[in-house]
Amino acid sequence: MLAPLGVRFRDAVTGALVESGLRVTVYPTANPSRVSQALPNRSGTYVVHRAAGLHQVTRGAGDDNFWRSLPPGQQFTAEVFDERGDYLPLTFQLRLPVRGLFTWIWPLYDSTATPQPAEVGKSFGDDFDNPAPSPERWKKGTLSTPLPGSMDDSMEVVERNGRLEIVTKSTNGRHYYGYLSTVTWNMTNARAAVKAAQVSPLAPNLAEAVFTISADIGNWYRFISRAGKLAFQRRIGGVDDQTEVDYAVGQHLFWRFRHDRPRDEMVFETRGENTGWTRQRAVRRQIPITAMTVELGAGTRDNTAAQTIAFDDFLTESNPIPSVPLFASPTRAPQSGIAVVRTTLWNPLTNTPASFAVFEARVPGGQTVRAVADREGRVALHFPYPEPVVLTDPQAKPIPLTNQEWSLDVRAYYKPPSPLPAVPDLATTLAQPRATLWSDEGRQLQLTRVPNLNGQGALRYGQPLVLRTQRINSNAPLEPTPLAVMFVTPA
């Protein structure tokens, strides 16, 4: 019998599979009363053997022809509860049936350094069905044209016929224009793809279609089609290089960048309408990719006839992983060798807990760790201790492990849910926009790093770190008194 769902769960702290102790149920999103239970098999995969409305699917052959002939899957909701209380409960959305193991796609978020970034906390996609660019997604312009000084804002750039259309110029000189993403995106372990719906693949047509992800004008990765060729370019420190192939629409209709995290490579891939992705080029990542701008553009550098370049079905999202993350509850007991940061996040604007806010720390060595607040705003962030600090002076006495201290960069993501759900949706929770943590009760000093000058100490080995907003005593300003909570205000 064909099972409609197999799903695995992974501890967000240790990375280990959670193979037992969970109560997992699924039901049609439109009909919560028709509940099916998932049970763990011997490999720790939770399996749904029967689901509402999918009786015929369970009797299918399960081969390629079977999966190709299926209509789009039905929308289901999964609920996960930990019977031991180590993990927070959660829900997530999926379509059943699922071929193979269910894969989870992390929501992406704006990674700009500004304290109040635009609210874009979800995977970034556009099918270009609007008459004008969505201001939270796009603005008109150019970022990394083949030659400088060639932006031409008189070119027609419009969403028409369900796609982004850019009409090139027929005059001499360089003329480029298009769409730029309004905010930057963290492309770590992520991918960005677009359909090159209409290009000029054959010589002597010289209009160029450009798809770029860029850290800045001197550092980017780019697809560009011109005169019957499709090039896979990069610019590192202002120095360009490329490889290219003959353009074939059956193989190159879709273009995709993908960050291969295990190899730390940027991969250029293409596919046709009904084909799989083909790896065209892979290069070692040499630039930061945590704040990348997307460009969809077109133009000419030679005298050629005016032509229409069109893009469609743009999508930026994280690479799928074969397991759903589970986050520690505030009552989870710490393990040996694991640091714990505790706080209670509180919204002072409404005087209520910051329910289901995301708390994040970046620890020495570059690791980023996350926790989710419970309904009462309580957070327990568990992570392995960083490497001990080793003094560079060979004559200095080594620091004992019990005296080791580390600083942390901290941040939060929070948008008050309305209405407040009994159990949070995982994707919605992780896609909340950047919020502001406050060091002081008067909300004058933002908390971005500990230790700071307002009473927040460093992480010390063997001791939990408790973060709280401080009340400044006007009679003794150098002696702040900690509140019971940490203030956080939404963007």
XYZ file of C-alpha atoms in Angstrom:
491
model
C 0.000 0.000 0.000
C 1.346 3.416 -0.973
C 1.718 5.801 1.989
C 0.657 9.410 1.223
C 3.261 10.871 3.589
C 6.623 10.080 5.128
C 8.231 12.847 7.190
C 11.238 13.146 9.473
C 11.903 15.593 12.293
C 15.237 16.966 13.422
C 16.396 18.594 16.652
C 17.341 22.192 15.795
C 19.946 22.125 18.592
C 21.867 18.904 17.951
C 20.824 18.097 14.390
C 19.850 14.580 15.492
C 16.715 12.923 14.155
C 13.783 12.803 16.586
C 12.592 9.266 16.028
C 10.044 8.780 18.816
C 7.934 10.550 21.410
C 6.037 12.755 18.959
C 2.311 12.852 18.314
C 1.929 13.739 14.630
C -1.457 14.168 12.950
C -2.574 15.458 9.555
C -5.966 16.631 8.321
C -7.381 18.390 5.254
C -6.940 22.096 5.915
C -10.552 22.711 4.895
C -11.881 19.907 7.127
C -9.994 19.636 10.467
C -12.332 16.933 11.761
C -10.905 14.259 9.415
C -7.692 13.535 11.302
C -5.128 10.845 10.446
C -2.206 9.881 12.639
C 1.406 9.412 11.553
C 3.311 6.606 13.249
C 7.098 6.123 13.358
C 8.612 3.214 11.479
C 11.870 1.465 12.313
C 13.973 4.160 10.625
C 12.367 6.973 12.631
C 10.246 8.230 9.739
C 6.703 9.200 10.672
C 4.342 7.625 8.138
C 0.688 8.351 7.324
C -0.814 5.198 5.832
C -4.272 6.614 5.180
C -5.409 10.210 4.771
C -8.841 11.695 4.140
C -9.771 11.746 0.468
C -6.686 9.817 -0.649
C -7.969 6.240 -0.537
C -7.376 5.643 -4.241
C -3.836 6.996 -3.996
C -2.874 4.280 -1.508
C -3.630 1.668 -4.172
C -1.490 3.326 -6.842
C 1.571 1.773 -8.433
C 3.930 4.469 -7.156
C 6.021 4.460 -10.356
C 6.942 7.429 -12.570
C 3.803 7.125 -14.674
C 1.637 7.101 -11.543
C 3.164 10.310 -10.169
C 3.079 12.079 -13.527
C -0.624 11.327 -13.946
C -1.685 12.621 -10.522
C -3.534 15.946 -10.288
C -2.134 18.636 -7.938
C -2.013 17.451 -4.342
C -4.608 18.312 -1.725
C -3.827 20.905 0.949
C -3.271 19.381 4.408
C -2.183 20.673 7.806
C 0.175 18.700 10.045
C 0.307 19.159 13.812
C 3.254 18.026 15.942
C 3.280 17.685 19.745
C 6.119 16.332 21.864
C 4.743 14.081 24.574
C 7.910 14.594 26.667
C 7.791 18.380 26.477
C 11.297 18.897 25.069
C 10.046 20.595 21.896
C 7.499 23.298 21.196
C 4.331 22.229 19.357
C 3.967 23.393 15.764
C 1.909 23.081 12.627
C 2.992 23.201 8.991
C 1.293 23.097 5.613
C 1.841 20.481 2.916
C 0.191 18.901 -0.082
C -0.546 15.199 -0.123
C 0.400 12.777 -1.469
C 4.167 13.317 -1.216
C 6.568 11.248 -3.270
C 9.452 10.069 -1.111
C 10.243 11.932 2.098
C 8.622 15.294 2.683
C 11.136 18.142 2.257
C 11.010 21.361 4.234
C 11.825 24.743 2.646
C 12.956 27.403 5.102
C 11.437 30.844 4.590
C 13.990 33.437 3.538
C 14.286 36.844 5.162
C 15.677 40.247 4.391
C 19.304 40.327 5.509
C 20.012 44.061 5.262
C 21.795 45.602 8.206
C 19.277 48.422 8.673
C 17.458 48.230 12.024
C 14.001 48.409 10.449
C 14.094 46.440 7.182
C 11.092 46.018 4.937
C 8.696 43.279 5.936
C 9.484 40.569 3.424
C 9.747 37.548 5.644
C 8.862 34.836 3.192
C 10.165 33.176 0.087
C 10.367 35.805 -2.632
C 8.322 34.973 -5.727
C 6.502 36.828 -8.483
C 4.490 35.741 -11.509
C 4.287 39.346 -12.790
C 0.518 39.565 -12.995
C 0.354 43.152 -11.684
C 0.244 46.279 -13.873
C 3.175 47.791 -11.940
C 6.028 46.486 -9.793
C 5.050 45.579 -6.249
C 6.981 48.184 -4.178
C 7.762 45.666 -1.440
C 9.410 43.465 -4.077
C 10.790 45.529 -6.962
C 11.953 48.914 -8.154
C 13.039 49.889 -11.671
C 16.702 50.340 -12.468
C 19.912 48.501 -13.266
C 22.598 47.162 -11.011
C 25.335 45.395 -12.899
C 25.036 46.258 -16.573
C 27.783 44.947 -18.856
C 29.221 48.455 -19.161
C 28.842 51.419 -16.769
C 26.716 54.477 -17.463
C 24.199 52.682 -19.658
C 20.968 52.840 -17.624
C 18.156 54.168 -19.807
C 14.989 54.896 -17.834
C 13.097 55.732 -21.024
C 12.971 52.028 -21.915
C 9.590 50.382 -21.486
C 9.515 48.033 -18.480
C 6.038 46.730 -17.734
C 4.181 43.728 -16.347
C 2.075 42.633 -19.288
C 0.642 39.366 -20.580
C 1.362 37.787 -17.191
C 5.112 38.381 -17.421
C 7.770 41.070 -17.021
C 8.406 42.625 -20.446
C 11.373 44.885 -21.253
C 11.502 46.529 -24.690
C 15.035 47.290 -25.856
C 16.084 50.334 -27.893
C 16.969 50.354 -31.586
C 19.400 53.286 -31.351
C 23.190 53.226 -31.084
C 24.949 53.034 -27.751
C 24.319 51.204 -24.524
C 20.757 51.051 -23.179
C 19.781 48.833 -20.203
C 16.864 48.820 -17.771
C 14.779 46.400 -15.736
C 13.802 45.362 -12.205
C 15.885 45.364 -9.023
C 14.746 43.700 -5.813
C 13.762 46.325 -3.242
C 15.626 44.550 -0.443
C 18.532 42.171 -0.273
C 18.261 38.440 0.337
C 20.296 35.883 2.204
C 21.274 33.343 -0.451
C 23.071 30.988 1.940
C 21.829 27.475 1.166
C 19.220 28.999 -1.137
C 18.291 29.191 -4.810
C 16.868 31.798 -7.187
C 15.222 30.857 -10.481
C 13.407 32.600 -13.323
C 11.775 31.623 -16.603
C 13.403 33.323 -19.587
C 10.044 33.474 -21.321
C 11.251 35.442 -24.349
C 14.850 36.156 -25.303
C 16.703 36.751 -28.557
C 18.704 33.574 -28.901
C 19.823 33.811 -32.521
C 22.388 36.041 -34.218
C 22.288 38.741 -35.462
C 19.744 39.664 -32.750
C 21.899 41.358 -30.148
C 19.435 42.177 -27.392
C 20.597 40.803 -24.063
C 18.570 39.241 -21.240
C 20.240 39.596 -17.838
C 19.582 37.733 -14.561
C 21.950 38.698 -11.737
C 22.373 38.207 -8.018
C 24.779 40.809 -6.719
C 26.554 41.729 -3.503
C 27.640 45.040 -5.057
C 28.675 46.445 -8.422
C 32.043 44.687 -8.249
C 30.848 41.278 -7.047
C 28.060 39.283 -8.656
C 26.907 36.147 -10.490
C 24.942 36.449 -13.742
C 23.167 34.673 -16.584
C 23.207 36.621 -19.863
C 21.905 35.580 -23.289
C 23.110 37.280 -26.452
C 23.488 36.387 -30.113
C 22.729 32.697 -29.781
C 24.810 32.144 -26.626
C 23.966 31.724 -22.959
C 26.815 32.815 -20.682
C 27.392 31.992 -17.015
C 29.363 34.907 -15.636
C 30.826 36.040 -12.345
C 32.614 39.172 -11.192
C 34.865 38.928 -8.137
C 36.611 42.101 -7.013
C 35.845 43.709 -10.362
C 37.405 40.888 -12.388
C 35.074 39.008 -14.778
C 35.161 35.489 -16.148
C 32.590 33.278 -17.854
C 31.748 30.083 -19.648
C 29.057 29.843 -22.324
C 27.002 27.389 -24.370
C 24.896 27.595 -27.516
C 21.400 28.689 -26.527
C 18.678 26.028 -26.881
C 15.224 26.889 -25.600
C 14.461 23.215 -24.925
C 17.307 23.131 -22.418
C 17.621 26.741 -21.263
C 14.075 28.014 -20.691
C 14.627 28.298 -16.916
C 17.750 29.742 -15.267
C 18.708 29.086 -11.652
C 21.409 30.062 -9.159
C 21.876 27.642 -6.275
C 24.211 27.809 -3.312
C 25.557 24.337 -2.578
C 26.258 24.734 1.122
C 28.254 21.510 1.727
C 30.692 22.452 -1.058
C 30.227 26.210 -0.576
C 29.790 26.673 -4.315
C 27.549 28.871 -6.440
C 25.979 26.684 -9.101
C 24.477 27.824 -12.418
C 21.690 25.504 -13.623
C 19.206 25.402 -16.503
C 16.233 23.299 -17.510
C 13.554 23.059 -20.190
C 9.775 23.011 -19.798
C 9.567 19.347 -18.813
C 13.148 18.437 -17.969
C 15.221 18.320 -14.815
C 17.872 20.831 -13.831
C 21.247 20.566 -15.572
C 24.401 21.825 -13.866
C 26.134 24.241 -16.259
C 28.829 25.772 -14.070
C 29.917 25.669 -10.429
C 32.359 28.123 -8.848
C 33.755 28.418 -5.353
C 31.981 31.113 -3.371
C 34.443 33.965 -2.852
C 32.112 36.793 -1.783
C 29.556 37.218 1.025
C 26.096 36.144 -0.161
C 24.044 37.116 2.891
C 22.752 40.365 1.323
C 22.208 39.820 -2.400
C 20.210 42.041 -4.745
C 18.304 40.414 -7.612
C 18.316 41.967 -11.085
C 16.080 41.079 -14.039
C 17.083 43.275 -16.939
C 17.594 43.666 -20.660
C 19.356 45.942 -23.084
C 21.681 46.407 -26.015
C 25.230 47.589 -26.532
C 25.057 47.706 -30.350
C 22.709 49.086 -32.972
C 19.995 46.448 -33.420
C 16.247 46.279 -33.865
C 14.030 46.915 -30.843
C 12.991 43.641 -29.242
C 10.956 42.433 -26.276
C 12.685 40.462 -23.557
C 10.324 38.736 -21.091
C 10.721 36.998 -17.723
C 8.193 34.995 -15.705
C 7.817 32.721 -12.675
C 10.541 34.208 -10.519
C 11.200 32.443 -7.215
C 13.845 32.720 -4.518
C 13.663 30.165 -1.734
C 15.858 28.088 0.518
C 17.088 24.704 -0.592
C 14.804 21.931 0.662
C 15.971 19.747 3.533
C 14.618 16.238 4.185
C 13.408 16.958 7.724
C 11.281 19.429 9.671
C 13.090 21.336 12.469
C 11.863 21.140 16.059
C 12.727 23.919 18.519
C 13.414 23.494 22.211
C 10.721 24.326 24.754
C 11.695 26.659 27.636
C 11.443 23.709 30.052
C 13.945 21.535 28.214
C 16.838 20.457 30.429
C 20.299 21.418 29.108
C 22.690 18.692 28.021
C 26.343 18.415 28.971
C 28.537 20.738 26.889
C 25.533 22.779 25.733
C 25.180 26.494 26.461
C 21.781 27.957 27.315
C 20.552 31.532 26.868
C 17.206 32.258 28.511
C 14.888 35.219 28.261
C 11.212 36.128 28.236
C 10.332 38.315 25.257
C 7.737 40.970 26.038
C 5.934 43.466 23.795
C 5.820 46.769 25.754
C 3.486 48.348 23.192
C 0.654 46.000 24.157
C 2.016 44.826 27.526
C 1.698 41.217 26.411
C 4.111 38.337 25.817
C 5.817 38.276 22.419
C 4.233 34.924 21.643
C 6.111 32.761 19.143
C 8.790 35.373 18.406
C 12.081 34.058 16.995
C 15.257 34.723 18.989
C 18.620 34.376 17.259
C 22.259 34.501 18.305
C 25.430 34.505 16.257
C 28.211 32.900 18.230
C 31.982 33.125 17.786
C 33.011 30.977 14.869
C 30.133 32.137 12.676
C 27.365 29.763 13.748
C 23.832 31.168 13.857
C 21.430 29.500 16.295
C 17.705 30.093 16.729
C 14.951 29.461 19.228
C 11.223 30.127 19.221
C 9.339 31.661 22.135
C 6.393 29.800 23.574
C 2.951 31.328 23.990
C 4.142 33.152 27.140
C 7.185 34.597 25.370
C 9.655 32.320 27.160
C 12.778 31.315 25.236
C 15.528 28.781 25.859
C 18.280 28.936 23.246
C 20.487 25.817 23.382
C 23.716 25.467 21.396
C 27.192 23.916 21.736
C 29.720 26.124 23.491
C 32.078 27.985 21.138
C 35.730 27.039 20.946
C 37.691 28.151 24.038
C 39.575 31.427 23.765
C 43.313 30.796 23.329
C 45.646 33.670 24.154
C 48.167 34.544 21.462
C 50.903 35.439 23.963
C 52.855 32.186 24.555
C 53.927 33.510 27.978
C 50.346 34.119 29.117
C 48.685 31.697 31.471
C 45.928 29.665 29.744
C 42.365 30.596 30.661
C 40.676 27.779 32.591
C 37.535 26.399 30.971
C 35.388 27.548 33.895
C 36.583 31.139 33.310
C 35.963 31.185 29.568
C 33.661 33.966 28.293
C 32.179 34.700 24.885
C 30.268 37.582 23.341
C 27.104 37.040 21.283
C 25.326 39.024 18.602
C 21.596 38.781 19.278
C 18.471 39.704 17.335
C 14.771 38.914 17.209
C 12.063 38.492 14.570
C 8.525 39.284 15.592
C 5.140 40.275 14.216
C 2.235 39.952 16.675
C -0.071 37.239 15.287
C -3.729 38.159 14.953
C -5.571 36.189 16.082
C -3.148 34.425 18.401
C -3.121 30.748 17.366
C -3.174 27.918 19.848
C -0.266 26.310 17.971
C 1.989 28.376 15.682
C 2.545 27.662 12.005
C 6.229 26.926 11.445
C 6.650 28.809 8.156
C 4.788 31.876 9.412
C 6.832 31.871 12.618
C 10.202 31.645 10.881
C 9.212 34.287 8.311
C 8.552 37.072 10.827
C 10.301 40.402 10.098
C 13.225 41.789 12.062
C 12.221 43.307 15.422
C 14.112 45.439 17.957
C 15.447 44.201 21.291
C 15.812 46.870 23.970
C 18.528 47.109 26.582
C 16.703 49.729 28.656
C 13.138 50.188 29.834
C 12.861 53.590 28.134
C 13.648 51.960 24.761
C 16.546 54.267 23.990
C 19.322 51.666 23.715
C 18.958 48.761 21.317
C 20.408 45.426 22.367
C 22.400 43.858 19.528
C 25.391 42.427 21.353
C 26.220 41.016 24.760
C 28.052 41.917 26.847
C 27.003 45.565 26.606
C 27.362 48.619 28.797
C 23.931 48.350 30.336
C 24.148 45.330 32.548
C 24.006 42.414 30.109
C 26.890 40.050 30.791
C 28.811 37.678 28.552
C 28.178 33.969 28.110
C 30.254 32.025 30.635
C 31.034 28.335 30.560
C 28.765 26.236 32.749
C 26.376 29.100 33.552
C 23.082 29.901 31.811
C 22.937 33.454 30.459
C 19.710 35.283 31.310
C 18.942 38.391 29.228
C 16.629 41.086 30.575
C 15.799 44.679 29.870
C 17.220 47.010 32.528
C 15.401 49.632 34.594
C 17.686 52.613 35.118
C 17.425 54.095 38.598
C 17.453 57.893 38.294
C 19.043 58.184 41.740
C 21.740 55.660 40.908
C 22.108 55.574 37.095
C 25.154 53.333 37.246
C 23.215 50.608 39.036
C 20.589 49.272 36.609
C 17.958 46.886 37.937
C 16.911 44.019 35.661
C 13.266 43.613 34.763
C 11.741 40.155 34.609
C 11.492 40.321 30.801
C 13.249 41.457 27.647
C 11.448 44.184 25.681
C 10.983 43.567 21.964
C 9.037 45.772 19.564
C 7.953 44.685 16.099
C 9.267 46.396 12.982
